[in-house]
C-alpha atoms as a PDB file:
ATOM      1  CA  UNK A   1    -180.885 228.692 228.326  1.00  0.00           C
ATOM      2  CA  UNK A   2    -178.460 225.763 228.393  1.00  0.00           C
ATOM      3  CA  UNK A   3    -174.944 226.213 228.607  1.00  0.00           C
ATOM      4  CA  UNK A   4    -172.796 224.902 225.769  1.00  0.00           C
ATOM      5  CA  UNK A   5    -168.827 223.644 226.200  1.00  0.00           C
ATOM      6  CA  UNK A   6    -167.022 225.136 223.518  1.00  0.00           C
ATOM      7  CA  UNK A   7    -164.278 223.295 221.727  1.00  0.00           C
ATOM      8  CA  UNK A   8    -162.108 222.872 219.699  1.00  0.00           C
ATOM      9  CA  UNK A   9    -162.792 220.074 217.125  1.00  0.00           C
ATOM     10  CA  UNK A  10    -160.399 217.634 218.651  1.00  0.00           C
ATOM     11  CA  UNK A  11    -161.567 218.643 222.381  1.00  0.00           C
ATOM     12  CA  UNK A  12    -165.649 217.785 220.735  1.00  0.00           C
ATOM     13  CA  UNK A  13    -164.286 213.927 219.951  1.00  0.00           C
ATOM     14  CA  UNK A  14    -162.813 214.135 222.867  1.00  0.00           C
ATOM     15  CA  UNK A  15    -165.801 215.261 225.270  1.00  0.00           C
ATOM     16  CA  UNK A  16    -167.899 212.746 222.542  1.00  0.00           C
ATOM     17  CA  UNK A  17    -166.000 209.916 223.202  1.00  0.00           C
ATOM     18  CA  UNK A  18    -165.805 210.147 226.616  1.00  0.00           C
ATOM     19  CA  UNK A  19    -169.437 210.452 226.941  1.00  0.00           C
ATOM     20  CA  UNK A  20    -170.472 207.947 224.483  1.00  0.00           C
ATOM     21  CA  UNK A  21    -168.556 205.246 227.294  1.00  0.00           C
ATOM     22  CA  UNK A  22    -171.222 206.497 229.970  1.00  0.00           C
ATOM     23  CA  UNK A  23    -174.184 204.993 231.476  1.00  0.00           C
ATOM     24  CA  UNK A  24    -177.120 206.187 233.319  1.00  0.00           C
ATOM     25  CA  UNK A  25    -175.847 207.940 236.647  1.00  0.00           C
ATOM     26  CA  UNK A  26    -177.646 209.273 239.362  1.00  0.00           C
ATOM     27  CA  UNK A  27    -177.290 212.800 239.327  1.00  0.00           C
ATOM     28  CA  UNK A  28    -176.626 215.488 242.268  1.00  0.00           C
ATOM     29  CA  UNK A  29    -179.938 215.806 243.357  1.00  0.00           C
ATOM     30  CA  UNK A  30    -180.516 211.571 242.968  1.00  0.00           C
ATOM     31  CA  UNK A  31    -182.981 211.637 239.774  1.00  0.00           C
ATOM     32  CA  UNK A  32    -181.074 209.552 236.861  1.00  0.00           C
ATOM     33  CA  UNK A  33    -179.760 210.867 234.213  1.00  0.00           C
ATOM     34  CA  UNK A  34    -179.454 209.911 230.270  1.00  0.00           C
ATOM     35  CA  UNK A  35    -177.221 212.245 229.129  1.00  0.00           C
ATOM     36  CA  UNK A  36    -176.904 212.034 224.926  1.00  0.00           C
ATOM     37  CA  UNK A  37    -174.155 210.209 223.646  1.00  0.00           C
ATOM     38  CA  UNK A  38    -172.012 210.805 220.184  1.00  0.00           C
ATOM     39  CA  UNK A  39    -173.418 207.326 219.126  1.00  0.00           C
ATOM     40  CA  UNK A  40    -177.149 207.809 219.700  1.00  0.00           C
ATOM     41  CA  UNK A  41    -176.278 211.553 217.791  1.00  0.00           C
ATOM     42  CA  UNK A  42    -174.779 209.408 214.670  1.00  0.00           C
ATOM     43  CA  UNK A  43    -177.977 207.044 214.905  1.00  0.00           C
ATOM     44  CA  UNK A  44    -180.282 209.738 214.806  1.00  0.00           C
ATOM     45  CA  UNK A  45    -178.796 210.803 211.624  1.00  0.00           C
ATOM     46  CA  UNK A  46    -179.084 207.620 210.188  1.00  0.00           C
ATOM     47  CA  UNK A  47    -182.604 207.024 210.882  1.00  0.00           C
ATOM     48  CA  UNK A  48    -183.245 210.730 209.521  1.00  0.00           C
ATOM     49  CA  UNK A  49    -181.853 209.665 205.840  1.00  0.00           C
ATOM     50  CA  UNK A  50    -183.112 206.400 205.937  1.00  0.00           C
ATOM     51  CA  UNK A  51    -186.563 208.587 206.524  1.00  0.00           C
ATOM     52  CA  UNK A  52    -185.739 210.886 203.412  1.00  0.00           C
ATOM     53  CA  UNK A  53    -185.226 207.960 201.570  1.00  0.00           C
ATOM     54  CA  UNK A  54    -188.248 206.201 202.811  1.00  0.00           C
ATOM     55  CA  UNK A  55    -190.765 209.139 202.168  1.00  0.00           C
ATOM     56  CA  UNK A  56    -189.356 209.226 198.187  1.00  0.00           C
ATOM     57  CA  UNK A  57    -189.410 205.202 197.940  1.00  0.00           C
ATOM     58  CA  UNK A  58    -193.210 205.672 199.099  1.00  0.00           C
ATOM     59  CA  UNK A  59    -194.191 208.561 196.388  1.00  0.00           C
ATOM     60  CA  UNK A  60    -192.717 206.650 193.741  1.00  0.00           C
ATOM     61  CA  UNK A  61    -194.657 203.908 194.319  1.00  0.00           C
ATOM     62  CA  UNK A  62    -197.548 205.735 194.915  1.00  0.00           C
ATOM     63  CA  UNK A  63    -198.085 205.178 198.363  1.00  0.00           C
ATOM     64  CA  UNK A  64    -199.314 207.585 201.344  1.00  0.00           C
ATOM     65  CA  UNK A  65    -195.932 209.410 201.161  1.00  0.00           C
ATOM     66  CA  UNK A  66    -197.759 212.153 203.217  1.00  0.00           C
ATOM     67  CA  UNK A  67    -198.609 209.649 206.151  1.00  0.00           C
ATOM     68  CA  UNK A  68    -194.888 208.578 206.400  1.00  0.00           C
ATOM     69  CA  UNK A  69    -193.507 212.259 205.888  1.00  0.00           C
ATOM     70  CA  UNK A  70    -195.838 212.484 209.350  1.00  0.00           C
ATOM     71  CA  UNK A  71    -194.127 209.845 210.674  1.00  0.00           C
ATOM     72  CA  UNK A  72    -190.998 211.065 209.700  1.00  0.00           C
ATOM     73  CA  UNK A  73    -191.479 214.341 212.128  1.00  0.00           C
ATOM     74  CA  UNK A  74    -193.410 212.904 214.318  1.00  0.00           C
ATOM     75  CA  UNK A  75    -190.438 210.379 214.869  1.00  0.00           C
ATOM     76  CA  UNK A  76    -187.587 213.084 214.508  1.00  0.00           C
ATOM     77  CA  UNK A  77    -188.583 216.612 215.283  1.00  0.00           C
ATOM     78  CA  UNK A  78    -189.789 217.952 218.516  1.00  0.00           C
ATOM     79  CA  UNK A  79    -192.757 219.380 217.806  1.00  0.00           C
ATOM     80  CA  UNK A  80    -195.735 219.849 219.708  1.00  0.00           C
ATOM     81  CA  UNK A  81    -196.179 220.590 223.827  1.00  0.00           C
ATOM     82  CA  UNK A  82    -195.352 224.501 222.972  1.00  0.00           C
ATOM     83  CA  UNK A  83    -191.811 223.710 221.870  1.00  0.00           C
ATOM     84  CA  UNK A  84    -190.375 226.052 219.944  1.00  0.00           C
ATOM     85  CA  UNK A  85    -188.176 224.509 216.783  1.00  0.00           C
ATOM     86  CA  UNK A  86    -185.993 226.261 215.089  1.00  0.00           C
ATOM     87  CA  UNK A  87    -186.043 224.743 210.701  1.00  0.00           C
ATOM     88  CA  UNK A  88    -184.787 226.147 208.377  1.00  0.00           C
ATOM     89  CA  UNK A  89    -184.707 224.143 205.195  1.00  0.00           C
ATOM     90  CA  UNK A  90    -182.179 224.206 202.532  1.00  0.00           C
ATOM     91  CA  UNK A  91    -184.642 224.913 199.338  1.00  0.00           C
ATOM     92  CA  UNK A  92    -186.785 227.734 201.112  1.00  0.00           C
ATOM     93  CA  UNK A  93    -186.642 231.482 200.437  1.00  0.00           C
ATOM     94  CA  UNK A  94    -189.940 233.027 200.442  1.00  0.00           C
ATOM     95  CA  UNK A  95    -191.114 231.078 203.756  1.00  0.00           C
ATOM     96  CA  UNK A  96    -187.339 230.774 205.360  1.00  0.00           C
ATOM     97  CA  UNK A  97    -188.205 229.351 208.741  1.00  0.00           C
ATOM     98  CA  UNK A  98    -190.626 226.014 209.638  1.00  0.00           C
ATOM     99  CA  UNK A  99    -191.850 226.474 213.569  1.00  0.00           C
ATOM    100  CA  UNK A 100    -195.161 224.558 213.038  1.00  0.00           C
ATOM    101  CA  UNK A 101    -195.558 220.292 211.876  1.00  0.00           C
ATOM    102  CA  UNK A 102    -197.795 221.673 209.058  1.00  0.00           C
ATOM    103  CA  UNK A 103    -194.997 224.153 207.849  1.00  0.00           C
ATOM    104  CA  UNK A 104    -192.417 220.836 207.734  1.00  0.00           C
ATOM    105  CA  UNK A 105    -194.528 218.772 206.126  1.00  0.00           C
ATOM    106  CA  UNK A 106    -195.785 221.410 203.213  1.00  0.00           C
ATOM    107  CA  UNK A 107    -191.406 221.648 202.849  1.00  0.00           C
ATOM    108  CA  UNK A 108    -191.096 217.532 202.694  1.00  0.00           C
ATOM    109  CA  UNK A 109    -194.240 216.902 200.656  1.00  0.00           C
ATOM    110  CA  UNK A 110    -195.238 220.329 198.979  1.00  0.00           C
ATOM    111  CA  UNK A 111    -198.246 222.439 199.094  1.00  0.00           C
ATOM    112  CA  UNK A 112    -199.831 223.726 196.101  1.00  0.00           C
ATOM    113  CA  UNK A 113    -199.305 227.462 195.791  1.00  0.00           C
ATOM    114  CA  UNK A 114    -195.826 227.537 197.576  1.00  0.00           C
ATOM    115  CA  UNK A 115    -192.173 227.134 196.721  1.00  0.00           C
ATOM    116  CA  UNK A 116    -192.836 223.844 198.711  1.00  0.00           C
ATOM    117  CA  UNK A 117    -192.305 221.218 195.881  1.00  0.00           C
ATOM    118  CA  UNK A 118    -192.141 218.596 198.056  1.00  0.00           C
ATOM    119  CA  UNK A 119    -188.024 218.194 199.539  1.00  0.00           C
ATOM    120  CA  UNK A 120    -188.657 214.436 200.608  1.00  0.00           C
ATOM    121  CA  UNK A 121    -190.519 213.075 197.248  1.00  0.00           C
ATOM    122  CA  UNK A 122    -187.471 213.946 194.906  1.00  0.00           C
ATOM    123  CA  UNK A 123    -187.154 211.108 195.628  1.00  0.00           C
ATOM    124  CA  UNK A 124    -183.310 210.243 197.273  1.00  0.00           C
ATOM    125  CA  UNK A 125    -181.960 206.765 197.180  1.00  0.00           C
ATOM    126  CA  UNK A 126    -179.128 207.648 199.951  1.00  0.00           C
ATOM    127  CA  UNK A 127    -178.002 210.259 202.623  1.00  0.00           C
ATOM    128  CA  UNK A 128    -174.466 210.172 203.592  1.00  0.00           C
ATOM    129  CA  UNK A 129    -173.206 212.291 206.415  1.00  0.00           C
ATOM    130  CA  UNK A 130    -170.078 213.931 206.972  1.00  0.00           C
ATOM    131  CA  UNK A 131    -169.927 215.085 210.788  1.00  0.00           C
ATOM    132  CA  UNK A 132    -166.985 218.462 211.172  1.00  0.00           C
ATOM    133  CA  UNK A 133    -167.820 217.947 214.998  1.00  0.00           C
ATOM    134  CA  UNK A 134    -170.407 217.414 217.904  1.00  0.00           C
ATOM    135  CA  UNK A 135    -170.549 219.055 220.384  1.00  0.00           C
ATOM    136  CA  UNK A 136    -172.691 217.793 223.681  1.00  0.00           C
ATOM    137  CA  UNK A 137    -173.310 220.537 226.475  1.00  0.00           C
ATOM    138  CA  UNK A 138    -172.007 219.486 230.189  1.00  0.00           C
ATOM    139  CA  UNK A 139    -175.061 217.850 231.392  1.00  0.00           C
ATOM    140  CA  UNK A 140    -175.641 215.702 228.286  1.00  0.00           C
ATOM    141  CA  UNK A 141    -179.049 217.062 227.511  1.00  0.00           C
ATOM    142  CA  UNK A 142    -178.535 218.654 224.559  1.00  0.00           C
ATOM    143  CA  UNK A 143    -176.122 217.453 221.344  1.00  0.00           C
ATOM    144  CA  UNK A 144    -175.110 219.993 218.429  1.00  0.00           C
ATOM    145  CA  UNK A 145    -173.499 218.453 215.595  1.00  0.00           C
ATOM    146  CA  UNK A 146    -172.662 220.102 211.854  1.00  0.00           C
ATOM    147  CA  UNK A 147    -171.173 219.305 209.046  1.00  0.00           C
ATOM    148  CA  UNK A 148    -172.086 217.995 205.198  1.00  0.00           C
ATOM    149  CA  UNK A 149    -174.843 215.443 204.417  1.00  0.00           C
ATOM    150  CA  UNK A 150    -175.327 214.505 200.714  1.00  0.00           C
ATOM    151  CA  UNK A 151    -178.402 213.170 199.224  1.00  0.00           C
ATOM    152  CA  UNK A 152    -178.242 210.866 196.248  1.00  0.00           C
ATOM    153  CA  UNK A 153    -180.449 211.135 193.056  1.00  0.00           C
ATOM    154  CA  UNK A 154    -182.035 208.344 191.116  1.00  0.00           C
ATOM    155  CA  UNK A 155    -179.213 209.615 188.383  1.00  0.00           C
ATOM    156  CA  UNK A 156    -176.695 208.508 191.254  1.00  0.00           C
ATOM    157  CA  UNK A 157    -175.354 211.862 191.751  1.00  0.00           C
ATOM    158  CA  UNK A 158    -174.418 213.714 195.207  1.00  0.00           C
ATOM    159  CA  UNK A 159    -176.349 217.224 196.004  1.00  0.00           C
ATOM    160  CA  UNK A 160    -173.662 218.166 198.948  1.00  0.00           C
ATOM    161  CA  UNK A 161    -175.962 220.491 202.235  1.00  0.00           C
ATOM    162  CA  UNK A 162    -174.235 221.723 204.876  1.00  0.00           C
ATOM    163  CA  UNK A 163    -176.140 221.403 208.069  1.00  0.00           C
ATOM    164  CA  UNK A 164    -176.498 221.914 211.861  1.00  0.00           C
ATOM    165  CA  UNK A 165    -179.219 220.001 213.654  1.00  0.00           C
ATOM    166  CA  UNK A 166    -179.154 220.626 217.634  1.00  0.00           C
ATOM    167  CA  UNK A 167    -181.099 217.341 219.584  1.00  0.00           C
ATOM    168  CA  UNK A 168    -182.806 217.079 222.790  1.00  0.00           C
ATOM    169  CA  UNK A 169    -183.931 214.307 224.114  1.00  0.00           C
ATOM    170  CA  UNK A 170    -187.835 213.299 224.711  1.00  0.00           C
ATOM    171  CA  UNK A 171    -189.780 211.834 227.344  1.00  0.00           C
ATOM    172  CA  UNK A 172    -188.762 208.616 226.477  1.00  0.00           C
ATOM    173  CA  UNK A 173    -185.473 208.902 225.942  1.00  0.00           C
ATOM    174  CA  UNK A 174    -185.610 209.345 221.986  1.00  0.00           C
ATOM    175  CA  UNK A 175    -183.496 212.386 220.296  1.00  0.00           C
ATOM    176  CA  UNK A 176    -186.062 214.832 218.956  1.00  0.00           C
ATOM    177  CA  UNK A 177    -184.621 217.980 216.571  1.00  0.00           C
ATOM    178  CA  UNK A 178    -184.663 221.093 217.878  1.00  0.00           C
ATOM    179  CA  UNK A 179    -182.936 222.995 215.501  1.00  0.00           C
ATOM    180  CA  UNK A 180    -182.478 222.191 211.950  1.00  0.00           C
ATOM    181  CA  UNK A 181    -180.739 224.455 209.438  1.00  0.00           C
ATOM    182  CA  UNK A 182    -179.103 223.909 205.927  1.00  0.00           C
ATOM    183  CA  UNK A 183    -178.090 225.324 203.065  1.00  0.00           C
ATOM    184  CA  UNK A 184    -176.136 224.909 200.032  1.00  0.00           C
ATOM    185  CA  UNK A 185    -172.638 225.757 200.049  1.00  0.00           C
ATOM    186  CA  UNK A 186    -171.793 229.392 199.001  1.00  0.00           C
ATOM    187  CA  UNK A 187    -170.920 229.469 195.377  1.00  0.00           C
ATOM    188  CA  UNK A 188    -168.384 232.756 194.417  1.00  0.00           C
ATOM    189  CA  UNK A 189    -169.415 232.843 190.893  1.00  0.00           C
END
């Protein structure tokens, strides 16, 4: 289990921005080290939305929207090698939680039969994210951020999700999701 540094909200920019000026160091035992930064956490999301978008853009124009919804996990989620991921998808009840690549992609591109209608092929034409904080554990090898992302609609209006992705990084030095959950804000009425 990694150990996390909690903080407050001004201590998290304040641990992020320090560690978004460092390089690669040499570590105590004299492997390098890549520890995450703020920045690459921010370009992650990015990349994720612009994916969103992407997989929409290619089901409205009839394209393989299910080949780049595989892309899309392949390039952003950790799954595979025995890793356990932890997604939980805004618009799921009856199957709540997404550990396998076939469970993601039946939530992003639906299955017939399920409450999968297909999350990705809406389709969006923006995601806009609103970071509360980030938080990246002492050693820089894992990055928790949450906040609000909203997704826009061909109509042009916001759907507002609050979120909490956690991000590890792979092999090659890409940030894979490890934990994905959102949900749509509580509503008192």
């Amino acid at each position: 289990m990694k150990k996390f540094v909690c903080v407050s909200v001004l201590g998290a920019s304040a641990l992020t921005l320090a560690a978004c000026g460092e390089t690669a160091t040499a570590s105590a035992d004299g492997s390098d080290s890549n520890p995450i930064t703020a920045a690459e956490v921010e370009a992650a999301q990015q990349a994720w939305g612009e994916g969103i978008v992407a997989i929409g853009a290619t089901f409205t124009e009839e394209g393989d929207f299910r080949a780049r919804a595989e892309e899309h996990i392949n390039t952003h989620y950790a799954y595979g090698d025995d890793a356990t991921i932890l997604f939980k998808p805004t618009l799921a009840a009856e199957d709540q939680f997404r550990e396998s690549f076939d469970e993601a992609l039946s939530y992003f591109v639906g299955t017939e039969g399920t409450e999968d209608g297909g999350f990705a092929i809406a389709p969006y034409t923006a995601v806009r994210w609103e970071n509360n904080g980030t938080v990246i554990d002492e050693d820089g090898d894992m990055a928790v951020a949450m906040g609000n992302y909203f997704f826009t609609g061909t109509d042009g209006n916001e759907t507002k999700v609050e979120y909490s992705f956690a991000y590890e990084k792979d092999e090659n030095g890409e940030l894979k999701i490890v934990l994905h959950h959102s949900s749509l804000p509580f509503n008192p009425s």
